[in-house]
Each structure stands twice: as structure tokens, then as C-alpha cells.
Amino acid sequence: DLQIGDHGYKFRMVDGRVMPPYITPRCYGLSRRIETRPADVCFVSYPKSGTTWLSYIIVLLTGKAAASLESSFYWVESSWTHPMTESDIASDRSPRLFKSHMPYDMALGGTPAQNPCKYIYIARNPKDVCSSYFYFESGKSWSGFYNGGWDHWLQMFTDGKVHRGDWFEHVLSWWEHRNADNILFLTYEELKMDPRAGLTKIARFLDVELTPGKLDEVARKVSFSEMKTTEFSAMKGVKEFGKFFRKGEIGSWKEYFTVAQNERFDALYASRMGSSGLDFIFM
Ligand code: A3P
């Protein structure tokens, strides 16, 4: 059931959404069946929204650092990280950290409303997401392997034809549930503009004590320049890890969007976001 879309873009349909080839029915099924516990943490995002950044923050705050960043958490829905069985995960002690790129109705562990797990969703302005995603998926050997140009990529993104489906649907699906006790909704932009306030908010949600010294240490370690260069955070063993650290800024979409594309996108954004109350900083 692997499909090839425009410009060689490989994907798989799962529950009606466009998903990467490595979301196999077995892994997705396992992710839905996971029995979570109150102290577990699942970080969720649409790709290119600051997932790696958030994952390192959570790993440091919970003291779960393993041999590499990627081996510090479970990415159950994906088949390419590390081999794991249901019993491996079940026998691990909490807090267990989980990563997911799923919309709300495809969440890890079934329905967050009936799950004791803590979910942290990070969202980013869609222009930067789309640009970062284009860079990421272009010519990369292990996922979609898109070989077309920017114009068409933007079209696919707004049509919901890139991995993880429609950005608006994804973000709004979690935004709707932002007030649930076990959900924290964050944005890339707030974390970027005031990292210390962001870290404090995350620590409070996780019930982790954050001394001034620890705050300093975590803030330093998760800065873009540190993450881009340190071996641990650079995801030792992950192919082409450099692709995860491009610019780390707000507003680099301006290097991609033409004036006309930007105007069309703004109109789409206004209509899709509607009265949701969610808005982003684009710079
Ligand atoms: P850019 O391509 O705009 O630079 P994800 O981890 O969800 O795939 O997101 C990747 C994006 O997060 C990339 O955006 C990457 O550079 C950025 N990023 C990674 N680490 C970061 C950090 N410590 N601070 C700010 N941005 C970071």
C-alpha cells in the first residue's frame, strides 16, 4: 500500500491521512494500543514545528537522557527508529517519553481524553513549517524523497498532500483540546522569543522542579547553536541529522514565498483559522 505521489513523493494512507512510508500498520496499531500512565509524557507536533527541540527539553527536564536523543524516547508509530516490542515498552518505568506526529484523533494511546498520559503539543507558523518541510523532504533518502520544486510543494502542503496531512486540521485538532488538564499547547514562536518562560511553563506542567541553576543549564543546552553541534543532541546514528537543524529562526519562509504566494496563503490562513482564536507570529 505504499504509494508514489507527485515528483516521486512516497506516502501511505493511514486512516484517511497522508502518512510517511514508515508508518506501518503494525507500528501505528501498537501506538494506538499503548497503555499510558499518568507520569508518562507524549510530545506531539506536525513535522518541522520544533519537535526535536522540544524533545531535548523534555529529556533534560525529566532526566531521561539515554545514549542518544532518539533513544531517549519511544516513537512507536514509526518503524525506523529502534526495534521495540509491546513488552519492552510495558516493562519500562515512568516517566516514559513518547514522540508522535499524529492529529488528535490518531493520538498515541487512543483518546487523550481517556488517557492518563501528559501530552505536549508544539505548533509553529505554517509558512515556516512549509518552508522547513520543503528543505527537509527534498532529496532526503529515507522518507518522502520529493524531487520537485518549491511552487508545487507549497501547493501540496495547502492541499494536505504532504506527510501527516492537512496542517490546519492537525493543529486545530489539538488546539480544540488545549484546556484539558493533560494537554499543554505551546508554540515554536513563544519558545523562541522567551525560552526561559517556555521552559518554566513546560517544567510546571511536568511537575518538575526547576532551580535557577537547572534553568540556566537547560536553556544553554537547548539553544540552537548548542543543539546543532553537540553530538548527543545531534541524534547520533540518525541519518542526515543535519537536516533537523537548518536555521532555527522565525520568518525564514520569506526566502521561499513570492509576494503572490504569500497573499494567497494569507487568504487561506484567514479562512481556515477562522474564529479558532489561534494565531501565529510570522515576523
Ligand atoms: P528550520 O528548518 O526553520 O531551521 P522538527 O524537529 O519538528 O523536525 O523541526 C525542525 C525545525 O526546528 C527546523 O527549523 C530546525 O532548525 C528547528 N530547530 C531545531 N532545534 C532548534 C532549537 N534548539 N532552537 C530553535 N529551532 C530549532
mmCIF file of N, CA, C and O and ligand atoms in Angstrom, residues 45-54 99 101 122 124 128-129 131-133 135-136 188 192 221-225 227-228 243-249 252, ligand 1:
data_model
loop_
_atom_site.group_PDB
_atom_site.id
_atom_site.type_symbol
_atom_site.label_atom_id
_atom_site.label_comp_id
_atom_site.label_asym_id
_atom_site.label_seq_id
_atom_site.Cartn_x
_atom_site.Cartn_y
_atom_site.Cartn_z
ATOM 1 N N SER A 45 3.490 16.888 17.496
ATOM 2 C CA SER A 45 3.604 18.052 16.619
ATOM 3 C C SER A 45 3.316 17.648 15.185
ATOM 4 O O SER A 45 3.359 16.472 14.842
ATOM 5 N N TYR A 46 3.065 18.652 14.374
ATOM 6 C CA TYR A 46 3.129 18.488 12.924
ATOM 7 C C TYR A 46 4.637 18.595 12.621
ATOM 8 O O TYR A 46 5.339 19.372 13.270
ATOM 9 N N PRO A 47 5.166 17.813 11.673
ATOM 10 C CA PRO A 47 6.615 17.873 11.423
ATOM 11 C C PRO A 47 7.123 19.306 11.202
ATOM 12 O O PRO A 47 6.388 20.163 10.729
ATOM 13 N N LYS A 48 8.365 19.509 11.529
ATOM 14 C CA LYS A 48 9.097 20.762 11.348
ATOM 15 C C LYS A 48 8.606 21.901 12.237
ATOM 16 O O LYS A 48 8.809 23.073 11.953
ATOM 17 N N SER A 49 7.996 21.553 13.342
ATOM 18 C CA SER A 49 7.458 22.567 14.249
ATOM 19 C C SER A 49 8.308 22.757 15.498
ATOM 20 O O SER A 49 7.912 23.470 16.419
ATOM 21 N N GLY A 50 9.460 22.088 15.552
ATOM 22 C CA GLY A 50 10.303 22.200 16.747
ATOM 23 C C GLY A 50 10.249 20.957 17.622
ATOM 24 O O GLY A 50 10.552 21.025 18.816
ATOM 25 N N THR A 51 9.911 19.845 17.022
ATOM 26 C CA THR A 51 9.790 18.577 17.760
ATOM 27 C C THR A 51 11.100 18.160 18.421
ATOM 28 O O THR A 51 11.121 17.752 19.587
ATOM 29 N N THR A 52 12.181 18.233 17.661
ATOM 30 C CA THR A 52 13.489 17.791 18.166
ATOM 31 C C THR A 52 13.907 18.679 19.339
ATOM 32 O O THR A 52 14.413 18.206 20.356
ATOM 33 N N TRP A 53 13.670 19.951 19.176
ATOM 34 C CA TRP A 53 13.962 20.934 20.216
ATOM 35 C C TRP A 53 13.164 20.603 21.488
ATOM 36 O O TRP A 53 13.721 20.470 22.584
ATOM 37 N N LEU A 54 11.864 20.445 21.317
ATOM 38 C CA LEU A 54 11.005 20.117 22.467
ATOM 39 C C LEU A 54 11.408 18.779 23.083
ATOM 40 O O LEU A 54 11.408 18.625 24.304
ATOM 41 N N LYS A 99 7.106 10.105 21.410
ATOM 42 C CA LYS A 99 7.004 11.128 20.365
ATOM 43 C C LYS A 99 5.881 10.752 19.416
ATOM 44 O O LYS A 99 5.691 9.566 19.120
ATOM 45 N N HIS A 101 3.623 12.370 15.758
ATOM 46 C CA HIS A 101 3.300 13.444 14.809
ATOM 47 C C HIS A 101 1.847 13.291 14.354
ATOM 48 O O HIS A 101 1.516 13.615 13.222
ATOM 49 N N ILE A 122 3.355 20.998 20.235
ATOM 50 C CA ILE A 122 4.033 22.225 19.791
ATOM 51 C C ILE A 122 3.621 22.537 18.353
ATOM 52 O O ILE A 122 3.642 21.667 17.481
ATOM 53 N N ARG A 124 3.763 25.546 15.074
ATOM 54 C CA ARG A 124 4.615 26.608 14.526
ATOM 55 C C ARG A 124 3.899 27.275 13.361
ATOM 56 O O ARG A 124 3.089 26.621 12.682
ATOM 57 N N ASP A 128 6.636 28.944 7.984
ATOM 58 C CA ASP A 128 7.943 28.374 8.328
ATOM 59 C C ASP A 128 7.899 26.848 8.285
ATOM 60 O O ASP A 128 8.867 26.214 7.873
ATOM 61 N N VAL A 129 6.786 26.270 8.711
ATOM 62 C CA VAL A 129 6.663 24.807 8.663
ATOM 63 C C VAL A 129 6.796 24.322 7.223
ATOM 64 O O VAL A 129 7.573 23.417 6.917
ATOM 65 N N SER A 131 8.138 25.793 4.604
ATOM 66 C CA SER A 131 9.481 26.018 4.041
ATOM 67 C C SER A 131 10.480 25.023 4.618
ATOM 68 O O SER A 131 11.295 24.447 3.897
ATOM 69 N N SER A 132 10.416 24.840 5.927
ATOM 70 C CA SER A 132 11.334 23.911 6.581
ATOM 71 C C SER A 132 11.101 22.486 6.056
ATOM 72 O O SER A 132 12.045 21.723 5.842
ATOM 73 N N TYR A 133 9.846 22.167 5.842
ATOM 74 C CA TYR A 133 9.459 20.831 5.367
ATOM 75 C C TYR A 133 9.956 20.592 3.943
ATOM 76 O O TYR A 133 10.395 19.504 3.587
ATOM 77 N N TYR A 135 12.613 21.927 2.555
ATOM 78 C CA TYR A 135 14.051 21.673 2.685
ATOM 79 C C TYR A 135 14.285 20.243 3.166
ATOM 80 O O TYR A 135 15.144 19.516 2.663
ATOM 81 N N PHE A 136 13.501 19.851 4.151
ATOM 82 C CA PHE A 136 13.680 18.543 4.791
ATOM 83 C C PHE A 136 13.364 17.378 3.851
ATOM 84 O O PHE A 136 14.083 16.381 3.818
ATOM 85 N N TYR A 188 6.166 27.246 18.778
ATOM 86 C CA TYR A 188 7.600 27.406 18.487
ATOM 87 C C TYR A 188 7.998 28.862 18.750
ATOM 88 O O TYR A 188 9.040 29.133 19.342
ATOM 89 N N LYS A 192 10.834 30.361 21.188
ATOM 90 C CA LYS A 192 11.967 31.055 20.564
ATOM 91 C C LYS A 192 12.135 32.462 21.152
ATOM 92 O O LYS A 192 13.249 32.891 21.425
ATOM 93 N N LYS A 221 21.812 24.321 26.994
ATOM 94 C CA LYS A 221 21.910 23.100 26.191
ATOM 95 C C LYS A 221 20.928 23.025 25.023
ATOM 96 O O LYS A 221 21.197 22.367 24.034
ATOM 97 N N VAL A 222 19.776 23.660 25.161
ATOM 98 C CA VAL A 222 18.771 23.542 24.094
ATOM 99 C C VAL A 222 18.810 24.710 23.110
ATOM 100 O O VAL A 222 17.953 24.818 22.234
ATOM 101 N N SER A 223 19.812 25.592 23.258
ATOM 102 C CA SER A 223 19.909 26.687 22.289
ATOM 103 C C SER A 223 20.224 26.081 20.919
ATOM 104 O O SER A 223 20.805 24.995 20.824
ATOM 105 N N PHE A 224 19.836 26.786 19.878
ATOM 106 C CA PHE A 224 20.017 26.250 18.523
ATOM 107 C C PHE A 224 21.477 25.910 18.237
ATOM 108 O O PHE A 224 21.797 24.826 17.741
ATOM 109 N N SER A 225 22.386 26.826 18.605
ATOM 110 C CA SER A 225 23.797 26.592 18.282
ATOM 111 C C SER A 225 24.350 25.367 19.011
ATOM 112 O O SER A 225 25.120 24.597 18.437
ATOM 113 N N MET A 227 22.545 22.765 20.098
ATOM 114 C CA MET A 227 21.905 21.545 19.580
ATOM 115 C C MET A 227 22.444 21.145 18.223
ATOM 116 O O MET A 227 22.536 19.976 17.900
ATOM 117 N N LYS A 228 22.775 22.150 17.442
ATOM 118 C CA LYS A 228 23.265 21.867 16.089
ATOM 119 C C LYS A 228 24.634 21.185 16.141
ATOM 120 O O LYS A 228 24.989 20.420 15.256
ATOM 121 N N LYS A 243 19.823 17.688 8.701
ATOM 122 C CA LYS A 243 18.569 18.195 8.145
ATOM 123 C C LYS A 243 17.606 18.665 9.238
ATOM 124 O O LYS A 243 16.634 19.357 8.955
ATOM 125 N N PHE A 244 17.839 18.241 10.463
ATOM 126 C CA PHE A 244 16.957 18.643 11.551
ATOM 127 C C PHE A 244 17.312 20.026 12.107
ATOM 128 O O PHE A 244 16.602 20.584 12.913
ATOM 129 N N PHE A 245 18.473 20.554 11.717
ATOM 130 C CA PHE A 245 18.906 21.860 12.212
ATOM 131 C C PHE A 245 19.289 22.732 11.033
ATOM 132 O O PHE A 245 20.411 22.701 10.575
ATOM 133 N N ARG A 246 18.340 23.501 10.544
ATOM 134 C CA ARG A 246 18.604 24.315 9.366
ATOM 135 C C ARG A 246 18.931 25.740 9.801
ATOM 136 O O ARG A 246 20.091 26.121 9.850
ATOM 137 N N LYS A 247 17.906 26.519 10.176
ATOM 138 C CA LYS A 247 18.126 27.913 10.581
ATOM 139 C C LYS A 247 17.694 28.184 12.021
ATOM 140 O O LYS A 247 18.282 28.994 12.712
ATOM 141 N N GLY A 248 16.598 27.549 12.405
ATOM 142 C CA GLY A 248 16.112 27.738 13.767
ATOM 143 C C GLY A 248 15.621 29.147 14.046
ATOM 144 O O GLY A 248 15.829 29.683 15.128
ATOM 145 N N GLU A 249 14.978 29.757 13.061
ATOM 146 C CA GLU A 249 14.508 31.130 13.240
ATOM 147 C C GLU A 249 13.043 31.291 12.892
ATOM 148 O O GLU A 249 12.461 30.427 12.245
ATOM 149 N N SER A 252 11.999 32.617 8.316
ATOM 150 C CA SER A 252 12.858 32.286 7.169
ATOM 151 C C SER A 252 12.028 31.856 5.951
ATOM 152 O O SER A 252 12.562 31.664 4.860
HETATM 153 P P1 A3P B 1 14.155 25.342 10.269
HETATM 154 O O1 A3P B 1 14.176 24.385 9.125
HETATM 155 O O2 A3P B 1 13.233 26.501 10.037
HETATM 156 O O3 A3P B 1 15.518 25.788 10.682
HETATM 157 P P2 A3P B 1 11.394 19.296 13.816
HETATM 158 O O4 A3P B 1 12.343 18.975 14.900
HETATM 159 O O5 A3P B 1 9.965 19.283 14.239
HETATM 160 O O6 A3P B 1 11.678 18.497 12.602
HETATM 161 O O7 A3P B 1 11.617 20.834 13.439
HETATM 162 C C1 A3P B 1 12.781 21.252 12.790
HETATM 163 C C2 A3P B 1 12.881 22.765 12.864
HETATM 164 O O8 A3P B 1 13.201 23.150 14.217
HETATM 165 C C3 A3P B 1 13.997 23.283 11.985
HETATM 166 O O9 A3P B 1 13.550 24.568 11.540
HETATM 167 C C4 A3P B 1 15.143 23.376 12.980
HETATM 168 O O10 A3P B 1 16.186 24.198 12.594
HETATM 169 C C5 A3P B 1 14.409 23.916 14.195
HETATM 170 N N1 A3P B 1 15.152 23.716 15.450
HETATM 171 C C6 A3P B 1 15.799 22.596 15.868
HETATM 172 N N2 A3P B 1 16.395 22.809 17.047
HETATM 173 C C7 A3P B 1 16.115 24.084 17.396
HETATM 174 C C8 A3P B 1 16.480 24.899 18.524
HETATM 175 N N3 A3P B 1 17.234 24.422 19.512
HETATM 176 N N4 A3P B 1 16.020 26.168 18.549
HETATM 177 C C9 A3P B 1 15.272 26.662 17.550
HETATM 178 N N5 A3P B 1 14.902 25.945 16.463
HETATM 179 C C10 A3P B 1 15.316 24.672 16.385
#
